[in-house]
Short mmCIF file of C-alpha atoms in Angstrom, two decimals:
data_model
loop_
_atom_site.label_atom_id
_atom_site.label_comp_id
_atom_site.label_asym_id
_atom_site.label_seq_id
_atom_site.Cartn_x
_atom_site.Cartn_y
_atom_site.Cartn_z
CA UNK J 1 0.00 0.00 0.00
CA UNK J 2 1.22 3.66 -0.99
CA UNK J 3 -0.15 6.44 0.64
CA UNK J 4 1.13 9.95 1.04
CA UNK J 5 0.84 12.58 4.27
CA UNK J 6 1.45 16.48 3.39
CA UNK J 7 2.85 17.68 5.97
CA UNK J 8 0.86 20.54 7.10
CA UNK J 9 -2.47 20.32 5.79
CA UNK J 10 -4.22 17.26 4.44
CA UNK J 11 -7.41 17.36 2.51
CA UNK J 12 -9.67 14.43 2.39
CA UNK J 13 -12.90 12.97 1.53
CA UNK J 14 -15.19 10.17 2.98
CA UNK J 15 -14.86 6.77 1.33
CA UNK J 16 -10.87 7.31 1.78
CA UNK J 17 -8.70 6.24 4.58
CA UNK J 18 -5.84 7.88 4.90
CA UNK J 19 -2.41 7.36 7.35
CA UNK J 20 -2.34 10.99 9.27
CA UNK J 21 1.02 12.03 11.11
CA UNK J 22 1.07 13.86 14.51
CA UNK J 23 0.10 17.35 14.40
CA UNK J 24 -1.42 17.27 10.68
CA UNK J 25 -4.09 19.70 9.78
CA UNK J 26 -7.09 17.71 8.23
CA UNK J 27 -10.06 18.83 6.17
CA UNK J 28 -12.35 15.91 5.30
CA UNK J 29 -14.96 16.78 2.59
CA UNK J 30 -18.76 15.28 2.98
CA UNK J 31 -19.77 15.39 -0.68
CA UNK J 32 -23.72 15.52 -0.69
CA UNK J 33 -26.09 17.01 -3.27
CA UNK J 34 -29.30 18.73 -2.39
CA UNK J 35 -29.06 19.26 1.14
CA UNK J 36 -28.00 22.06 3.23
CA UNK J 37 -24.51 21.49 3.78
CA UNK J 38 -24.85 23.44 7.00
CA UNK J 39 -27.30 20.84 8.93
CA UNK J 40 -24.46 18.19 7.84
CA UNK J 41 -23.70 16.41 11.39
CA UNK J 42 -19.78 14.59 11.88
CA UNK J 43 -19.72 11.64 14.39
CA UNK J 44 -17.12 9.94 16.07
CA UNK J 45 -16.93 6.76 18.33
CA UNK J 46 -14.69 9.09 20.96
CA UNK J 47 -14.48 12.28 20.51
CA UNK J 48 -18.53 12.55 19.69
CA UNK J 49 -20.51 14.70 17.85
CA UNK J 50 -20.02 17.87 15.93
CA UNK J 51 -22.33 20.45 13.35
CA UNK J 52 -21.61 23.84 12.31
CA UNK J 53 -21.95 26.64 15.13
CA UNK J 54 -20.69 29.37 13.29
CA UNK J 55 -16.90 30.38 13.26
CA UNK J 56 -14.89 28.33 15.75
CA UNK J 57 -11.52 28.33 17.83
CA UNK J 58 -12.15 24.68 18.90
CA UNK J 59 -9.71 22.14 18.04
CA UNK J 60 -12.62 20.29 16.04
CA UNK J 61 -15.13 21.73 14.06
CA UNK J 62 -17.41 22.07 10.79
CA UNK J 63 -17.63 24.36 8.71
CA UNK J 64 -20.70 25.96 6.79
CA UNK J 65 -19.81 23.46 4.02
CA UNK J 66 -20.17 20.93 5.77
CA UNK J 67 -16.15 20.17 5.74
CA UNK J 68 -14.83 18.42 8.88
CA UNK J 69 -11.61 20.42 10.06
CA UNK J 70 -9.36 18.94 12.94
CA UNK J 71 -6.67 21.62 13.44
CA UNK J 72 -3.97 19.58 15.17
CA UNK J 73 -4.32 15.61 14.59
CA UNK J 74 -3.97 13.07 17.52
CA UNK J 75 -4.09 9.51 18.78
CA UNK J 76 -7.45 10.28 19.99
CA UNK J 77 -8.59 11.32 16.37
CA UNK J 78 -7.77 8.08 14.62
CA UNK J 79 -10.51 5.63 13.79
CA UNK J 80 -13.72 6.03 11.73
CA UNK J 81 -15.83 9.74 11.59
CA UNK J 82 -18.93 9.38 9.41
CA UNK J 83 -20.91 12.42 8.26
CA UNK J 84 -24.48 12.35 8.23
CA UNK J 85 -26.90 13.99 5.60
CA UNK J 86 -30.66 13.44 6.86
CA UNK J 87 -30.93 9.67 6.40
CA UNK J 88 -27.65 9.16 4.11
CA UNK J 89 -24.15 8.75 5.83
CA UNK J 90 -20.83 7.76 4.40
CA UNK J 91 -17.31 7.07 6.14
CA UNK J 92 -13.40 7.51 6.60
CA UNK J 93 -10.85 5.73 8.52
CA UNK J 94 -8.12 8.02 9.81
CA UNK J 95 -5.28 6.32 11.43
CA UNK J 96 -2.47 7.82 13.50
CA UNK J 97 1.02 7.00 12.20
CA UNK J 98 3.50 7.88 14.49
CA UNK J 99 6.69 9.19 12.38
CA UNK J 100 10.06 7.44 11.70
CA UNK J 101 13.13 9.29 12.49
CA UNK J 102 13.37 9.51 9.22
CA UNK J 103 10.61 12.17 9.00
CA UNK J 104 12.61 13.99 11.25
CA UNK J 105 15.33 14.00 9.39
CA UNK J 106 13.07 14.68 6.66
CA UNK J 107 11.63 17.78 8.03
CA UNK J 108 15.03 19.22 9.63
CA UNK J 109 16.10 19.11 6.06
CA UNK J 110 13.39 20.73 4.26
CA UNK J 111 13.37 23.33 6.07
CA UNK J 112 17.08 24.28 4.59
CA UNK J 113 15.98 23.37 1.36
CA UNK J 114 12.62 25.71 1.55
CA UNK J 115 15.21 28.64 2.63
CA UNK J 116 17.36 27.83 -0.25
CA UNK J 117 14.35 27.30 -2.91
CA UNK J 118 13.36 30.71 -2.47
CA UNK J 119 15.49 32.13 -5.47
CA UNK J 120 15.22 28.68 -7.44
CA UNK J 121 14.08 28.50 -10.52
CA UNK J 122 10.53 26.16 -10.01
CA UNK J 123 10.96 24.39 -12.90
CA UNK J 124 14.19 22.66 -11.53
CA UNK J 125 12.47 22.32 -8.55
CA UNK J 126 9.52 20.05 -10.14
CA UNK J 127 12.42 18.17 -11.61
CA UNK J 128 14.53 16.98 -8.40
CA UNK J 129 15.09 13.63 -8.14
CA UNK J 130 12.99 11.36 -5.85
CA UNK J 131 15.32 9.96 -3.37
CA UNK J 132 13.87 6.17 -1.98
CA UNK J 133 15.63 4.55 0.89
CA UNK J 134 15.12 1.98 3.62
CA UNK J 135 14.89 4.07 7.05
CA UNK J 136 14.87 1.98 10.28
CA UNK J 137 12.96 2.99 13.48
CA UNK J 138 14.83 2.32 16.61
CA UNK J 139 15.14 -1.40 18.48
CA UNK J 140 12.78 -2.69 21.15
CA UNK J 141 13.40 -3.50 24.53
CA UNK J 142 14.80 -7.33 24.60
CA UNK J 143 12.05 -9.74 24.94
CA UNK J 144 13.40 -11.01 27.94
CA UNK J 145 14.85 -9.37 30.99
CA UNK J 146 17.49 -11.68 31.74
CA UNK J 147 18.02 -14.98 31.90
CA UNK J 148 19.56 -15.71 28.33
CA UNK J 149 19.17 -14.55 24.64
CA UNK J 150 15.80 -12.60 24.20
CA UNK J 151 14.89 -10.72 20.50
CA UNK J 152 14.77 -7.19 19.70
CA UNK J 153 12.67 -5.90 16.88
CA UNK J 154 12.25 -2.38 15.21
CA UNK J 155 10.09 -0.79 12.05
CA UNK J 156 12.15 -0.78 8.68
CA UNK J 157 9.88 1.49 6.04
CA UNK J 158 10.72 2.00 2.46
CA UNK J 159 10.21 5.73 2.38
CA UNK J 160 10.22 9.07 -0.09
CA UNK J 161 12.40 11.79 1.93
CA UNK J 162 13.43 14.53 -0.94
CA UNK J 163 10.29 15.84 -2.17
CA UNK J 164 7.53 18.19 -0.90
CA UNK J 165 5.44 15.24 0.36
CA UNK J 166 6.64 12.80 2.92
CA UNK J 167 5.96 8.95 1.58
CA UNK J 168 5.92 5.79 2.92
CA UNK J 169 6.64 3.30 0.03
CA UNK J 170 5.16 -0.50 -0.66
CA UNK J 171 9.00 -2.10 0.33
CA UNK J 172 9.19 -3.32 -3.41
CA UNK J 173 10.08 0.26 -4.28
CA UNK J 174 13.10 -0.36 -2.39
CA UNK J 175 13.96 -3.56 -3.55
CA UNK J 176 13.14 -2.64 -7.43
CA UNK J 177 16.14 -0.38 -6.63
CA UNK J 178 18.24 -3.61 -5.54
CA UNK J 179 18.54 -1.94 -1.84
CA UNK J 180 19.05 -4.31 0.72
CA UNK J 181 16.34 -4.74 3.27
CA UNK J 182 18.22 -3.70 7.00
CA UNK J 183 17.23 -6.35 9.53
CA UNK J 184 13.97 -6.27 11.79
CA UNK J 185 15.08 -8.80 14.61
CA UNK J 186 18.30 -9.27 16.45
CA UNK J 187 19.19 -11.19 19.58
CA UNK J 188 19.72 -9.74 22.75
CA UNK J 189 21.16 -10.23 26.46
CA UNK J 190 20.72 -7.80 29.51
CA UNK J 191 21.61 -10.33 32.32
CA UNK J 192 22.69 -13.36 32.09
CA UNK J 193 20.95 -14.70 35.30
CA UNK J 194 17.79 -13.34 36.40
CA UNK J 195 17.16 -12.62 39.98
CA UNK J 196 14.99 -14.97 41.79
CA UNK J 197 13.95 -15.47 45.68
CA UNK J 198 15.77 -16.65 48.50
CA UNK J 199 14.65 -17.76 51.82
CA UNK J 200 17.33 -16.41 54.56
CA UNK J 201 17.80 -17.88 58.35
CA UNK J 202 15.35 -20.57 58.22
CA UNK J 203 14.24 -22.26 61.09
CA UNK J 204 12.37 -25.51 60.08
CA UNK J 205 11.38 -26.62 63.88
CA UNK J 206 9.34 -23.62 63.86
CA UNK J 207 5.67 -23.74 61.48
CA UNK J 208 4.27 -20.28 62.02
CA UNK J 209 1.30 -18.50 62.16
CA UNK J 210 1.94 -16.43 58.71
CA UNK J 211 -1.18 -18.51 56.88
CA UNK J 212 -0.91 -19.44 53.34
CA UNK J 213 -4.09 -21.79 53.53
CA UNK J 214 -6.27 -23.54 55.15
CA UNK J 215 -4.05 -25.36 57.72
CA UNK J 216 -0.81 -24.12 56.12
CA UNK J 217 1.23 -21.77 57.67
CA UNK J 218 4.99 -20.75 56.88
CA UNK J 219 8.47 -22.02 58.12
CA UNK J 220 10.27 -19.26 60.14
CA UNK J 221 12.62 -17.45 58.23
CA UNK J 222 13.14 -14.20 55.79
CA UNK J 223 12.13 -13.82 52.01
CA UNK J 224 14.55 -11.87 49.81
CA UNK J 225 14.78 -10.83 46.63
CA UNK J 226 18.68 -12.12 45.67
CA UNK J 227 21.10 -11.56 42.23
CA UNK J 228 24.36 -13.57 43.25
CA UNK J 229 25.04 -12.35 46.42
CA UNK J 230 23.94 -9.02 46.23
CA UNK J 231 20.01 -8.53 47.82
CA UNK J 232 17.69 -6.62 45.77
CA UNK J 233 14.30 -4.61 46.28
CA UNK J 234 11.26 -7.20 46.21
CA UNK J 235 9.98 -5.69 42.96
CA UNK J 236 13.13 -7.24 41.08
CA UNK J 237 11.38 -10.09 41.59
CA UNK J 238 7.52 -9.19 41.45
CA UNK J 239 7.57 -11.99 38.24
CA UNK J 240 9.64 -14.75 39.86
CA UNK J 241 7.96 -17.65 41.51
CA UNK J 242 8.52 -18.16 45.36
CA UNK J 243 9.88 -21.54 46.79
CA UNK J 244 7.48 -23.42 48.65
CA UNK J 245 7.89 -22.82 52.51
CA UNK J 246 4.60 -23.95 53.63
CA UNK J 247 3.96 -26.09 56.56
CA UNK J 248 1.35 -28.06 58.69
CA UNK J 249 -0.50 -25.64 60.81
CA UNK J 250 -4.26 -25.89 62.42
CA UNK J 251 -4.27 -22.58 63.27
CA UNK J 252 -4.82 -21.65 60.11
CA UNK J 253 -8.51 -21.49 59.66
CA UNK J 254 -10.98 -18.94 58.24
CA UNK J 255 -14.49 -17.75 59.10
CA UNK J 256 -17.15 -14.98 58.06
CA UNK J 257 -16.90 -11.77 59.72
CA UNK J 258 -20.29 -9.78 59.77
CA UNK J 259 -21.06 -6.02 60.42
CA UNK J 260 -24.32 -5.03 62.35
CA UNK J 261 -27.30 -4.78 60.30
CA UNK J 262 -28.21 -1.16 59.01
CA UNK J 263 -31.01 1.00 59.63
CA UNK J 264 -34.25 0.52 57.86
CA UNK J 265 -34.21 2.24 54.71
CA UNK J 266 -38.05 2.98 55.43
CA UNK J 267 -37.93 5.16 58.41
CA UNK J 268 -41.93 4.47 58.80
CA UNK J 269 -45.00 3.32 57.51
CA UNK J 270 -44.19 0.14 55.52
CA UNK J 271 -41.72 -2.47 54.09
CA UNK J 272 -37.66 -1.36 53.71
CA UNK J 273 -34.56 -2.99 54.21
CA UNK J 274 -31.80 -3.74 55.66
CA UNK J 275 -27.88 -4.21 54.82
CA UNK J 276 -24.97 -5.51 56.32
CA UNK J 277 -21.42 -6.53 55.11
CA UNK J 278 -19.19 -9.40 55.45
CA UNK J 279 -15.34 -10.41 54.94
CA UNK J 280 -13.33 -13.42 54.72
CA UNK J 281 -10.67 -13.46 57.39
CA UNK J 282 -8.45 -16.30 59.22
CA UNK J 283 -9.88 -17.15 62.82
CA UNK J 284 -6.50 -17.07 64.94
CA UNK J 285 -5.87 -13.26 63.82
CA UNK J 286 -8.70 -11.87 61.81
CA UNK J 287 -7.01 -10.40 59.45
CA UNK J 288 -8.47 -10.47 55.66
CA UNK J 289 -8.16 -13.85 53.97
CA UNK J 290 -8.88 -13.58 50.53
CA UNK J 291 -11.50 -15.94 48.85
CA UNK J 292 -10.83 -18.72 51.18
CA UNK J 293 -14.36 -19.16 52.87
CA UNK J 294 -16.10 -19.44 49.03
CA UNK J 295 -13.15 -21.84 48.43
CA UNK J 296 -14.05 -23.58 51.60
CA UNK J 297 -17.61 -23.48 50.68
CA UNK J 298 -18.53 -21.89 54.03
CA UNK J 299 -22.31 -20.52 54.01
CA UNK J 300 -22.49 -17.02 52.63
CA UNK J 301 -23.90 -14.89 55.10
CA UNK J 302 -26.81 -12.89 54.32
CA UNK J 303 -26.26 -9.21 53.48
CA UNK J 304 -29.64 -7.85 52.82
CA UNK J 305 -33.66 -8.70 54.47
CA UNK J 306 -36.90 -7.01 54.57
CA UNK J 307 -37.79 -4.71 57.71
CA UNK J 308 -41.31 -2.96 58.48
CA UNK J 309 -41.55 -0.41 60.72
CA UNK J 310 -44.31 1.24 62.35
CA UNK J 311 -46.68 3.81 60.93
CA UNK J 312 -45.63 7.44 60.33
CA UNK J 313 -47.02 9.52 62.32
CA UNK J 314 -48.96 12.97 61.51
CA UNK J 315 -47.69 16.16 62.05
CA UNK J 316 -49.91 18.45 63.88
CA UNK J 317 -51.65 21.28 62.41
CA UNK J 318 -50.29 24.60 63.50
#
């Protein structure tokens, strides 16, 4: 696919789709016959709805012909706008291409050559030569964070740099030019061991009361995130499994906790109800447990009944 992005200002019509870059001005066209081009309406899955209101400073707008202008194009522009005409509708598909560093490049450049081109003759101008050439986005982050050889990838377009209009190419431009395609993967190491968890000054005569399940508890003793020798913050090791270092423990049982029952949410004169809530937590400490009790398939307690309460009474007449 070959599409092309002017840098500035890009001028479209529905039934297209289109690859915008960052910052782009856009002017999409809603080509309808016999209908007032003012009452034309522009929708959008995200940013919503939009008709003409007369001349605008917003970022998104419509004009009195009905053209869709977005003055500074964004991620949260992308996807499909469809302009409606009474009954009839029709739709583009804007997406947001973030830019290579070769459009940097690009730009940085053409700026020098715009300064320069202002004594040029335009004819030579209109008859530069189109420069093609592979331009490579920068490497990933390795695949893996240590442990051995991960893979690295990065973007590798066949783009248009010297002209007025910034391309990306179909890569066969490139290779009808007999230009070697750069590489797209590579293999990478940042450690070559990863760090992993240790269990310091264990005691295994002692089971305590640090619960893990239901009659499980924990050998005494110290977790650690470890490289080598060297001890490490526990987040070095938020994706490493932890050793097993459960043990036989009773103790370790869980039960429903229950708050008091609310107040009638029908202060008088009928049928309200009540509300109360309830927690999982282990019996010997009663600290939260998790989902242990629906594990254990302990009866849920009941959070909500029926009250009635007494008749209101009347106020007095003054």
């Amino acid at each position: 696919m070959d599409f092309t992005l002017q840098i500035n200002n890009i001028r479209l019509q529905v039934g297209e789709e289109a690859y915008i870059l960052p910052g782009t001005r856009v002017v999409i066209k809603c080509p309808v016959k016999h209908y007032p081009t003012a009452n034309i309406v522009w929708k959008h899955f995200q940013r919503g709805e939009f008709l003409y209101q007369g001349r605008s400073q917003a970022d998104i707008y419509v004009t009195k012909s009905g053209r869709l202008v977005i003055r500074r194009f964004t991620a949260a522009d992308k996807g499909e706008w469809q302009c409606y005409a009474g009954e009839k509708s029709a739709g583009i598909t804007l997406h947001y291409n973030q830019p290579s560093t070769g459009y940097y490049e690009w730009e940085r450049r053409n700026l020098m050559r715009n300064t320069d081109m202002l004594n040029e003759d335009p004819a030579a101008i209109m008859t530069k030569q189109v420069h093609v050439q592979w331009v490579e986005g920068p490497w990933s982050n390795c695949s893996v964070p240590c442990g051995g050889p991960g893979v690295q990838t990065r973007t590798v377009h066949c783009e248009q740099r010297d002209s007025g209009l910034y391309r990306i190419l179909d890569d066969a431009e490139c290779r009808r030019r007999l230009l070697s395609k750069p590489k797209t993967t590579r293999t990478c190491i940042n450690l070559p061991k990863c760090p992993s968890w240790t269990f310091k000054n264990v005691d295994y005569s002692v089971c305590t009361n640090r619960c893990e399940g239901i009659g499980k508890g924990t050998w005494k003793g110290r977790m650690i995130c470890t490289l080598g020798d060297r001890e490490l913050p526990d987040y070095h090791c938020s994706s490493m499994s932890k050793p097993n270092i459960s043990c036989a423990n009773p103790i370790c049982q869980v039960r429903w906790e229950v708050d008091d029952w609310s107040a009638c949410s029908k202060p008088c004169g009928g049928t309200g109800y009540q509300y109360r809530e309830h927690r999982c937590v282990w019996v010997h400490s009663g600290e939260p447990a998790g989902a242990l009790c629906y594990e254990e398939n302990l009866p849920v307690p009941e959070s909500i009944r029926t009250c009635t309460t007494k008749p209101c009474k009347l106020s007095k007449l003054p």
